[in-house]
C-alpha positions in Angstrom: -8.9 130.3 217.0 -8.8 129.9 213.2 -6.0 130.3 210.4 -7.3 131.7 207.2 -4.4 133.5 206.4 -0.5 133.3 207.2 2.6 135.3 206.8 6.0 133.7 206.3 9.0 135.7 206.8 12.1 134.6 204.8 11.7 133.0 201.5 14.5 130.7 201.2 14.0 127.2 200.1 12.7 126.4 203.6 10.2 129.6 203.9 8.9 129.4 200.4 8.4 125.5 200.6 6.3 126.2 203.4 4.2 128.8 201.9 4.0 126.4 199.0 2.6 123.5 201.4 0.2 126.1 203.2 -1.1 126.7 199.1 -1.7 123.2 198.8 -4.0 123.1 201.9 -5.9 125.9 200.5 -4.3 128.7 203.1 -2.9 131.9 201.2 0.0 133.5 202.5 2.3 136.5 202.5 6.0 135.7 201.9 8.2 138.5 202.9 12.1 138.7 202.8 14.4 141.4 203.1 15.4 144.4 200.7 18.1 143.8 198.4 21.0 146.5 199.2 22.1 146.8 195.4 21.0 146.7 192.1 21.2 143.9 189.6 22.9 144.8 186.2 19.2 144.1 184.3 17.4 146.1 186.8 19.9 149.2 186.8 19.5 149.1 182.5 15.6 149.2 183.1 16.0 152.2 184.8 14.8 150.8 188.2 16.2 152.3 191.4 16.5 150.9 195.0 13.0 152.7 195.7 11.3 150.7 193.0 8.9 147.9 194.4 10.0 145.5 191.7 13.4 145.7 193.2 12.5 145.9 197.0 10.5 142.7 196.4 12.7 141.1 194.2 13.9 138.3 196.5 11.0 136.9 197.6 9.7 137.3 193.8 12.5 135.4 192.7 12.1 132.4 195.3 8.8 132.1 194.7 9.4 131.7 190.8 11.7 128.8 192.0 8.9 127.0 193.2 7.8 125.9 190.0 10.8 124.6 188.6 11.7 122.6 191.7 11.8 119.0 191.7 10.2 117.1 193.7 7.7 119.7 193.4 6.5 121.7 196.6 3.1 122.6 195.0 -0.1 120.1 194.1 -0.3 122.2 190.8 1.8 125.1 189.7 -1.3 127.3 189.7 -1.3 127.3 193.6 1.6 129.3 193.3 -1.0 132.1 192.7 -2.1 131.7 196.4 1.1 133.2 197.5 1.6 136.9 197.7 5.1 138.6 197.9 6.3 141.6 199.6 9.2 143.0 201.9 10.1 143.4 205.3 10.4 147.1 205.0 7.3 147.9 203.1 4.8 145.2 204.2 5.4 144.6 208.0 2.1 146.7 208.5 0.5 143.7 206.4 0.9 141.4 209.3 -2.5 142.5 210.9 -4.3 140.7 208.0 -2.6 137.3 209.0 -3.7 134.8 211.8 -0.2 133.1 211.8 3.4 134.4 211.3 5.8 131.9 210.7 9.4 133.1 210.9 12.1 130.9 208.7 15.2 133.5 208.3 18.7 132.6 209.0 19.6 130.6 212.3 21.0 133.1 214.3 19.5 134.2 217.7 20.2 138.0 217.2 18.6 138.4 214.4 15.6 136.4 215.1 15.2 138.4 218.5 15.2 141.7 216.7 12.7 140.2 213.8 10.3 138.8 216.6 10.2 142.5 218.1 9.3 144.1 215.4 6.4 141.6 214.4 5.3 142.1 217.8 4.5 145.9 216.9 2.3 144.9 214.0 0.1 142.1 214.5 -3.2 141.9 216.1 -3.9 140.7 219.6 -4.1 136.9 219.5 -1.9 136.3 216.2 -0.1 133.2 217.0 3.7 133.5 215.9 6.1 130.6 215.5 9.8 129.7 214.8 11.0 127.3 212.3 14.3 127.0 214.2 15.9 123.8 213.7 17.0 124.2 217.5 17.9 127.6 218.6 16.0 128.0 222.1 12.5 129.4 221.9 13.5 130.8 225.6 16.0 132.9 224.3 14.0 134.1 221.3 11.2 135.2 223.5 13.2 137.1 226.3 11.9 140.5 226.8 8.5 140.0 224.8 5.2 140.8 226.1 3.3 137.7 228.1 0.5 138.6 225.4 2.7 137.9 222.8 4.8 134.9 224.2 1.5 133.3 225.2 0.8 132.8 221.5 4.6 131.9 220.6 6.0 128.5 220.1 8.2 126.7 217.7 6.6 125.0 214.6 9.7 122.8 213.2 8.8 121.4 210.0 10.9 118.9 208.2 12.3 119.5 204.6 10.7 119.3 202.0 7.5 120.0 203.9 5.2 118.8 201.5 6.8 115.2 201.6 8.2 114.8 204.8 5.3 114.3 207.5 6.7 115.2 210.9 6.1 118.7 212.4 7.6 119.3 215.9 5.7 121.5 218.0 7.9 123.1 220.7 6.3 125.3 223.8 8.1 128.4 224.7 8.2 129.5 228.2 5.0 131.0 228.4 2.9 129.5 225.5 -0.8 128.6 226.3 -1.5 125.0 226.2 -4.7 125.8 224.0 -2.7 127.3 221.4 -0.1 124.2 221.3 -3.4 121.8 221.0 -4.8 124.0 218.3 -1.8 124.0 215.9 -1.5 120.5 216.8 -4.8 119.7 215.3 -4.4 122.3 212.4 -0.8 120.7 211.6 -2.7 117.3 211.7 -6.0 117.9 209.9 -5.3 120.8 207.6 -1.7 120.4 207.0 -1.5 116.7 206.9 1.1 116.5 209.4 2.2 113.7 211.9 2.6 116.2 215.0 5.3 115.2 217.9 5.6 117.6 220.8 9.1 118.2 221.8 10.8 120.0 224.5 12.8 123.6 224.3 16.3 121.5 224.1 18.8 122.0 221.0 17.9 120.3 218.0 14.6 119.1 219.6 13.8 115.4 219.3 14.6 113.9 215.6 17.6 115.9 214.7 19.1 115.6 218.1 18.7 111.7 217.7 18.8 111.3 213.8 22.0 113.7 213.5 23.8 111.7 216.4 23.0 108.6 214.3 24.7 110.2 211.4 27.6 111.4 213.5 28.2 108.1 215.1 27.9 106.6 211.7 30.8 108.6 210.1 32.7 108.0 213.5 32.5 104.0 213.2 32.8 104.1 209.4 36.5 105.3 210.0 37.2 103.1 212.9 36.1 99.8 211.1 37.7 101.2 207.9 34.6 100.7 205.6 33.7 102.6 202.4 30.8 104.8 202.0 29.0 102.3 199.7 29.4 99.7 202.3 28.2 101.7 205.2 25.0 102.7 203.0 24.6 99.0 202.4 24.3 98.3 206.0 22.4 101.3 207.4 19.7 101.3 204.7 16.3 99.1 204.4 18.2 96.1 205.9 18.2 97.9 209.3 14.8 99.5 208.8 15.9 102.9 207.3 15.1 104.6 204.0 16.6 103.4 200.7 19.2 106.8 201.1 20.5 105.0 204.2 23.1 107.4 205.7 25.4 109.3 203.2 22.7 109.6 200.4 20.1 111.1 203.0 23.1 113.6 204.1 23.7 114.6 200.2 19.6 115.0 199.9 19.7 117.3 203.0 23.2 119.0 202.3 26.3 118.4 204.1 26.2 122.3 205.3 23.0 121.6 207.1 23.9 118.6 208.7 27.2 119.9 210.1 25.4 123.1 211.4 22.8 120.9 213.3 25.7 118.8 214.6 27.5 121.8 215.9 24.2 123.4 217.5 24.2 120.3 219.9 27.6 120.5 220.7 27.2 124.4 221.7 23.8 123.9 223.2 24.8 120.7 225.4 28.3 121.2 225.9 28.8 117.6 227.5 27.8 116.3 224.6 30.3 118.1 222.3 32.7 115.2 221.7 29.8 113.0 220.5 29.4 115.4 217.7 32.8 115.5 216.5 33.2 115.1 212.7 36.1 113.2 210.6 38.6 115.7 209.1 37.6 114.9 205.9 33.9 116.2 206.2 35.5 119.7 206.7 37.7 119.1 203.4 34.4 118.4 201.8 32.8 121.7 203.3 35.8 123.6 202.1 35.5 122.0 198.6 31.9 123.0 198.5 30.8 119.3 198.0 27.6 119.7 199.7 25.5 117.1 198.0 22.8 117.1 195.5 22.5 120.9 195.5 26.2 121.1 194.6 25.9 118.0 192.4 28.5 116.1 194.4 28.9 115.5 197.6 29.5 111.6 199.2 28.0 110.7 195.9 28.3 111.9 192.2 26.6 111.5 189.2 29.0 110.9 186.0 28.8 110.3 182.4 30.7 107.5 180.9 30.6 105.7 177.2 27.8 103.4 178.6 25.7 106.3 179.9 25.5 107.7 183.4 26.9 106.2 186.4 27.3 106.8 190.2 30.5 107.4 191.6 31.6 107.3 195.9 33.8 109.3 197.4 37.0 107.7 198.9 37.2 109.7 202.3 41.0 108.9 202.5 42.0 110.2 199.2 38.9 112.6 198.7 38.6 111.1 195.1 35.7 109.4 193.6 35.6 105.9 192.3 32.9 103.8 191.1 30.1 102.5 193.1 30.6 98.5 193.7 28.5 95.9 194.9 28.8 95.1 198.7 29.4 92.1 200.1 29.2 90.6 203.6 27.9 87.2 204.7 25.9 89.0 207.5 24.0 91.0 205.1 23.6 88.3 202.9 22.1 86.3 205.4 19.9 89.4 207.3 18.3 90.2 203.5 16.8 86.5 203.7 15.6 86.6 207.3 12.1 87.5 207.0 10.5 90.2 209.3 12.4 93.7 209.6 13.2 92.6 213.5 14.8 89.3 212.4 16.8 91.0 209.6 18.3 93.4 212.0 18.8 90.4 214.8 20.6 88.6 212.0 22.7 91.4 210.8 24.1 92.2 214.0 24.6 89.1 215.2 27.0 88.4 212.6 30.8 87.9 213.1 32.4 89.5 210.0 33.5 93.5 209.9 30.1 94.5 208.4 28.0 92.7 211.3 30.5 94.4 213.6 30.0 97.8 212.6 26.2 97.5 212.4 26.1 96.6 215.9 28.3 99.2 216.9 26.3 101.9 215.2 22.7 100.5 216.5 24.0 100.3 220.0 25.0 103.6 220.1 22.1 105.0 218.9 19.6 102.8 221.0 21.8 104.1 224.3 21.9 107.6 223.2 18.0 107.7 222.3 17.2 106.5 225.5 19.4 108.6 227.7 18.4 111.6 226.1 14.8 110.8 225.8 13.6 112.3 229.4 15.1 115.5 228.1 13.7 116.0 224.4 10.2 114.4 224.7 7.3 113.9 227.5 7.2 110.2 226.6 8.9 107.8 224.3 6.1 108.0 221.8 7.3 111.2 220.8 10.9 109.7 220.2 9.7 106.8 218.4 7.4 108.8 216.0 9.9 111.6 215.3 12.0 109.2 214.0 9.7 107.7 212.1 8.0 110.8 210.4 11.2 112.6 210.5 13.8 110.3 209.1 11.8 107.6 207.7 12.7 104.8 209.9 10.5 102.1 210.1 11.0 101.8 213.7 11.6 104.0 216.4 14.4 103.4 219.0 12.3 102.1 221.4 10.4 100.0 219.0 13.7 98.4 218.0 14.5 97.9 221.6 11.5 95.8 221.5 12.1 94.1 218.0 15.6 92.9 219.6 14.4 92.3 223.0 15.2 94.4 225.8 16.5 91.8 228.1 18.6 90.0 225.5 20.0 93.4 224.1 20.6 95.0 227.7 22.7 91.8 228.7 25.0 92.1 225.6 25.6 95.9 226.2 26.6 95.3 229.6 28.9 92.0 228.5 30.7 94.6 226.6 31.3 97.2 229.3 28.8 99.8 228.3 26.1 101.1 231.1 22.5 100.9 230.5 20.4 104.3 230.6 18.3 104.9 233.6 15.0 104.1 231.6 16.0 100.9 230.4 17.4 99.8 234.1 14.2 100.8 235.5 11.9 98.7 232.9 14.1 95.5 233.6 14.5 95.9 237.6 10.2 96.4 237.6 10.4 93.0 235.8 8.8 94.4 232.3 10.2 93.1 229.2 9.2 95.7 226.7 8.5 99.5 226.2 5.2 98.6 224.4 2.3 96.3 225.4 -0.3 95.2 222.8 -3.7 93.9 224.2 -5.6 91.1 222.4 -7.7 93.9 220.8 -4.9 95.8 219.2 -4.9 98.7 221.6 -1.3 99.6 222.5 0.2 101.0 225.6 3.4 102.5 226.5 6.0 102.4 229.3 6.3 105.4 231.1 7.4 106.2 234.8 6.7 102.7 236.0 3.4 101.9 234.2 1.8 101.3 231.0 -0.3 104.2 229.4 -2.8 104.1 226.6 -1.1 105.4 223.3 -3.1 108.2 222.1 -5.0 107.5 218.7 -6.2 110.2 216.6 -9.8 110.5 216.5 -9.5 111.1 212.5 -7.5 107.8 212.0 -8.8 104.2 211.6 -6.7 101.1 211.9 -8.2 98.1 209.6 -5.5 95.9 210.9 -6.6 96.4 214.4 -10.7 96.4 213.4 -9.7 92.9 212.0 -8.2 91.9 215.3 -11.2 93.1 217.2 -13.5 90.9 215.2 -14.6 93.6 212.6 -13.9 91.3 209.7 -17.1 90.4 207.8 -15.9 88.0 204.9 -12.5 87.7 203.0 -10.5 85.6 200.9 -6.7 85.9 200.2 -6.9 89.1 198.0 -9.5 91.2 200.0 -11.6 91.4 203.2 -14.9 93.4 204.0 -13.9 95.0 207.3 -16.9 96.9 209.4 -16.0 100.7 209.8 -19.0 101.1 212.1 -21.8 103.3 211.5 -23.5 101.1 208.9 -20.2 101.7 206.8 -18.0 98.7 205.6 -14.8 99.2 204.1 -13.2 96.7 201.1 -9.5 96.2 201.7 -7.4 95.2 199.2 -4.1 93.1 200.7 -3.2 91.0 197.8 0.5 91.3 197.1 1.3 95.0 196.0 -2.6 95.2 195.8 -2.5 94.0 192.4 -6.0 93.2 191.0 -6.9 89.6 190.4 -9.7 87.1 190.6 -9.7 87.2 194.4 -10.5 91.0 194.4 -13.0 90.7 191.7 -14.8 88.0 193.6 -14.7 90.1 196.7 -16.3 93.4 195.0 -19.4 91.3 194.0 -19.7 89.6 197.4 -19.2 93.1 199.4 -21.7 94.7 197.1 -24.1 91.8 198.1 -23.8 92.4 201.5 -23.5 96.1 201.6 -26.7 96.2 199.6 -28.4 94.1 202.6 -26.7 95.3 205.7 -24.9 98.5 205.5 -25.3 102.3 204.2 -22.6 102.1 201.9 -19.0 100.9 201.0 -15.6 102.4 201.3 -12.7 100.6 199.0 -9.6 101.3 200.7 -6.5 99.9 202.4 -3.3 100.8 204.5 -0.5 99.0 202.5 2.3 101.0 200.7 0.2 101.9 197.6 -3.6 101.6 196.9 -3.1 99.5 193.9 -0.6 98.9 191.0 -3.1 97.4 188.7 -3.8 94.4 187.0 -1.4 91.2 187.6 0.7 91.4 184.6 2.1 87.9 185.3 -0.9 86.4 184.5 -1.9 88.4 181.5 1.6 87.6 180.0 1.2 84.0 180.6 -2.2 83.8 179.1 -1.0 85.4 176.1 2.0 83.5 175.6 0.0 80.2 176.0 -2.4 82.0 173.3 -5.3 81.0 176.0 -7.5 83.8 174.3 -10.6 82.3 175.9 -9.0 82.5 179.5 -7.8 86.1 178.7 -11.4 87.0 177.6 -12.8 85.9 180.5 -10.5 87.9 182.6 -11.2 91.3 180.9 -14.9 90.7 181.2 -14.6 89.6 184.7 -12.7 92.9 185.3 -15.2 95.2 183.6 -18.2 93.2 185.4 -16.7 94.2 188.9 -16.1 97.8 188.0 -19.4 98.3 186.5 -21.0 96.5 189.3 -19.5 99.4 191.5 -20.8 102.1 189.2 -24.3 101.0 189.6 -24.3 99.5 193.0 -27.3 100.1 194.9 -25.5 101.7 197.9 -22.8 104.4 197.5 -19.3 103.4 197.0 -16.5 105.9 197.7 -12.6 105.3 196.6 -10.0 105.9 199.2 -7.0 106.0 196.9 -3.6 106.8 198.0 0.0 106.5 196.9 0.3 104.5 193.5 -3.0 103.9 192.1 -2.3 102.9 188.5 -4.3 100.8 185.7 -7.1 98.7 187.5 -6.6 100.8 190.8 -7.6 103.8 188.7 -10.2 102.3 187.2 -12.2 100.9 190.3 -11.5 104.6 191.6 -13.3 105.7 188.2 -16.3 103.7 188.6 -16.9 104.4 192.3 -19.5 107.1 193.1 -17.0 109.7 194.7 -13.5 109.5 195.6 -11.9 110.8 198.7 -8.1 110.7 198.0 -5.2 111.2 199.7 -3.4 114.5 198.6 -0.4 112.6 197.6 -2.2 109.9 195.1 -0.4 109.2 192.1 -3.2 108.0 189.5 -2.8 107.2 186.1 -4.0 104.8 183.3 -0.6 103.3 182.5 -1.5 100.4 180.2 -0.1 101.9 177.2 3.2 101.7 178.8 3.2 97.9 178.5 1.6 98.1 175.1 -2.2 97.3 176.1 -5.2 99.3 176.4 -7.0 100.0 180.0 -9.3 96.9 179.8 -11.3 97.3 182.9 -13.5 99.9 181.9 -10.8 102.9 181.9 -10.7 103.6 178.1 -14.8 103.6 178.2 -14.8 106.0 181.2 -12.6 108.5 179.7 -14.6 108.2 176.5 -17.7 108.8 178.5 -16.2 111.8 180.4 -14.9 113.5 177.6 -17.9 115.7 177.1 -19.1 115.6 180.9 -20.0 119.5 182.0 -21.3 120.8 178.8 -24.5 122.1 179.3 -27.4 120.8 177.8 -28.1 122.7 174.4 -24.7 124.1 174.3 -22.8 123.0 170.6 -19.2 122.6 171.7 -16.7 120.8 169.0 -15.6 117.5 171.0 -11.8 117.5 169.4 -10.7 119.4 172.7 -12.3 117.4 175.0 -11.9 114.1 173.6 -8.1 115.1 172.7 -7.3 116.0 176.6 -8.6 112.5 177.7 -6.9 110.7 175.0 -3.6 112.2 175.8 -4.0 111.5 179.2 -4.6 107.8 178.4 -2.0 107.6 175.3 1.1 109.2 177.2 0.5 106.7 180.4 0.2 110.2 182.5 0.6 109.7 186.4 -0.5 112.8 188.5 1.6 114.0 191.0 -0.9 114.6 193.5 -4.8 114.4 193.9 -5.1 117.9 192.5 -3.5 116.8 189.5 -5.4 114.1 189.1 -8.4 116.1 189.1 -6.7 118.3 185.9 -6.0 114.7 184.2 -9.9 114.0 184.5 -9.5 111.0 186.8 -11.3 113.2 189.9 -14.5 115.0 189.0 -15.3 118.2 190.8 -17.4 116.7 193.4 -14.6 114.5 194.5 -12.2 115.6 197.5 -8.8 114.7 198.8 -7.5 114.5 202.5 -4.1 116.2 203.5 -3.3 113.5 206.0 -3.3 109.9 204.3 -3.9 108.3 207.8 -7.4 110.1 207.5 -8.8 109.2 204.1 -10.7 106.2 205.5 -12.7 108.1 208.1 -13.5 111.0 205.7 -14.4 108.3 203.1 -16.6 106.7 205.6 -18.4 110.5 206.5 -18.6 110.8 202.5 -20.7 107.5 202.3 -22.8 108.4 205.2 -23.3 112.1 203.6 -24.4 110.4 200.0 -26.4 107.8 201.8 -28.9 110.2 203.1 -30.5 110.8 199.7 -28.7 108.0 197.1 -30.3 107.1 194.2 -28.3 104.4 192.1 -27.3 105.5 188.7 -29.3 104.6 185.6 -27.9 102.8 182.4 -25.9 105.6 180.6 -26.2 106.5 176.6 -23.5 108.6 175.3 -22.4 109.8 171.8 -19.6 108.9 169.8 -16.9 111.2 168.6 -16.4 109.3 165.3 -13.8 109.4 162.8 -13.3 113.4 162.4 -12.0 113.3 166.0 -10.0 110.5 165.5 -8.3 111.8 162.6 -7.4 115.0 164.6 -6.0 112.3 167.1 -4.0 110.4 164.4 -2.7 113.5 162.9 -1.3 114.5 166.3 0.2 111.3 166.6 1.8 111.2 163.2 3.9 114.5 164.0 5.0 113.1 167.1 6.4 110.2 165.5 7.9 112.1 162.8 9.6 114.4 165.6 10.7 110.7 167.5 8.9 111.8 170.5 7.3 108.4 170.2 8.2 105.1 168.6 6.1 103.3 165.4 4.8 101.1 167.8 3.6 103.9 170.1 1.7 105.3 167.2 0.2 102.2 166.3 -1.1 101.6 170.4 -2.3 105.1 170.3 -4.3 104.5 167.3 -5.9 101.6 168.8 -7.0 103.9 171.7 -8.1 106.5 169.3 -10.4 103.9 167.6 -11.9 102.6 171.1 -12.2 106.0 172.5 -14.1 107.5 169.6 -16.4 104.6 169.0 -15.1 102.5 166.4 -16.6 102.3 163.2 -19.9 104.4 164.5 -20.8 107.7 162.7 -20.1 110.7 164.7 -23.0 111.3 167.0 -24.2 107.7 167.4 -26.0 106.8 170.5 -24.2 103.7 172.3 -24.4 102.2 175.3 -21.4 101.5 177.7 -21.5 98.0 177.0 -20.8 98.9 173.5 -17.8 100.9 174.5 -16.6 98.0 176.9 -17.0 95.6 174.2 -14.5 97.7 171.8 -12.2 98.0 174.9 -11.9 94.3 175.5 -11.2 93.5 171.4 -8.5 96.1 171.7 -6.8 94.7 174.7 -6.9 91.2 173.6 -5.7 91.9 169.9 -2.9 94.0 171.6 -2.2 91.2 174.2 -1.3 88.9 170.9 1.4 91.4 169.6 4.8 90.3 170.2 6.1 93.6 171.0 3.4 94.0 173.6 4.4 90.9 175.2 8.1 92.1 175.2 7.0 95.4 177.0 5.4 93.3 179.5 8.4 91.0 180.1 10.7 94.0 180.5 8.2 95.8 183.0 8.3 92.7 185.1 12.1 92.2 185.0 13.1 95.8 185.1 10.1 97.7 186.8 10.6 100.3 184.1 8.8 100.5 180.7 10.4 99.2 177.6 10.1 101.8 174.5 10.5 99.3 171.2 
């Protein structure tokens, strides 16, 4: 089996964004929708008819066009939209013979889906995989009456919205689905689409929506019972409980109230004995009637308003259906929980308090833990699927059974029984057998989970590698407070950053040199990667500010020299170095990548040289490297004006541009043609390791580089553009001053155009520019503001 082309039937928000994510993965698709039954006024004016192809494809064309304007962007780069063809269900069904996979993403009505699959079955090639993106309609009901050959390749593939950013993909078998098809789609989903795949059972709403929507429903019910406000509830059900910042009601606003209500009703209809659990308060129906659906209606539980001071957020009062200013939430239990340390301790502290906030939090958490434990055997094959589903689909830090363990199963069960509630069978059985947790971790870091009276080894993806587990297994080679060198196996080592926020300081620079020395003696090559929240957020701004305020220029000069020495050591290492960035890869983190021999990034890598935003130049070789790369790719002997090539790199740095994907990082000049990215962030370490092994087969260290300066003519072009931007009030006078300093360094300072210089000359210019700007009061103001507010100051 292989998938080279896909048909997506249904071009609404979900269908079009699935097609967009397929495009991100390099998979072309055919996006089909129904034929309109009436002309638009502009079509009629243009002389078109209902038989005109332009009219017949209108719905899919329109929805494809919306992809470019969506925020957050469903496409890595806009040009990937070219990978999506459009058509309609009346004229183009025969083209289903071209595809290897058909995904149905039409309205959630069983009769419509059954009719569609009957038509699809008549046009596909034998062996074509067909799936439904339903969020909870029975696969069995959809496939009744279809041939065994069709149903053998029929399954559910439930993407979460938005498909690019939400990692969960639930795969659900129909009554006759071939296990090989299930396994193939799971591997394809993980490896090619970058998903966290969970197998669910054919039950209403499957795993994540079943439990997640119950959690939101009970939150609404308990809010009314305890007479709390919406902002109070969100303060109690957000990060303090291991949930995302969007907490409960902000999450519903993002998803859409209509979607939430539909999914809740779906369980009530599909599981009649649970119908009363999913009854929503009356005010929710009033919100639906008013069209207050959340973000897509510009108001829901929250609403943004304009005030004399600027924009503000107002919160719905469920009793009056009016909006009031958002307030600071105060509960003593919440304040204590915030200072309790680990997430487990935070939750324990919160739910053991005595105030109404604690009582509410415990009431909601208890209900979710009991419900998840009760329905787990119905919706999934084991508890790991339940926990993974909630982590990946609802962005919980811990799944329900992981939360049971964190709170202590025995203590939690005793409290529940003491309060008059009944324990689910899985909890009773665990405790009756003398066991105290749903998961067990061995001394070497391997994890086992409870199932049917025993602990079974948890599946580990063959494409993933855990640095934490490697350290537990004694594979740490050397390290300090900022970084460690870890053995990845097969002759490859990994330099792991683990300083606070992975900011780059002296500890990491020291480890770069020690790691290179160790690798050059004993290993094939080096991966630079980590598994924190982000790859690296740049240099330590606080240290830079302190040195500048103390006018300790010698100390600052040494810091910059050491940073440059570290990145240049990477570039001229005797063994291959592959950087594996992901998430925020800013400033010094980007400079580390720019000086590596190759990059194996996560597709979701947000890379940028952002130093001008705090009034500085990239000082770890980034300015130099962008200047060196400006004329790369021009064939020897070809005459090309340098203005455009330098301007493109200059703009990237001067505007502190940050990529919104790895592919955009390539467009900005951070990734080269030979650099690659992995769709699944969990895979980048082993993909980078494979890259090191490949490079090591015929590796030759780089030789010292000479480059030509652009000179004052190119710089004048840049300065003219800056003047225009300042006069147009797009940038401030200080922005112009900073960018002129950048232009001076990138174009080679006072050297005439075409002068041959080595990299050290450009590094010296870069360092001098960095130090001079660090002494400027406006730069120091920018740094202070960034440290205090975590956003740039435009002074």
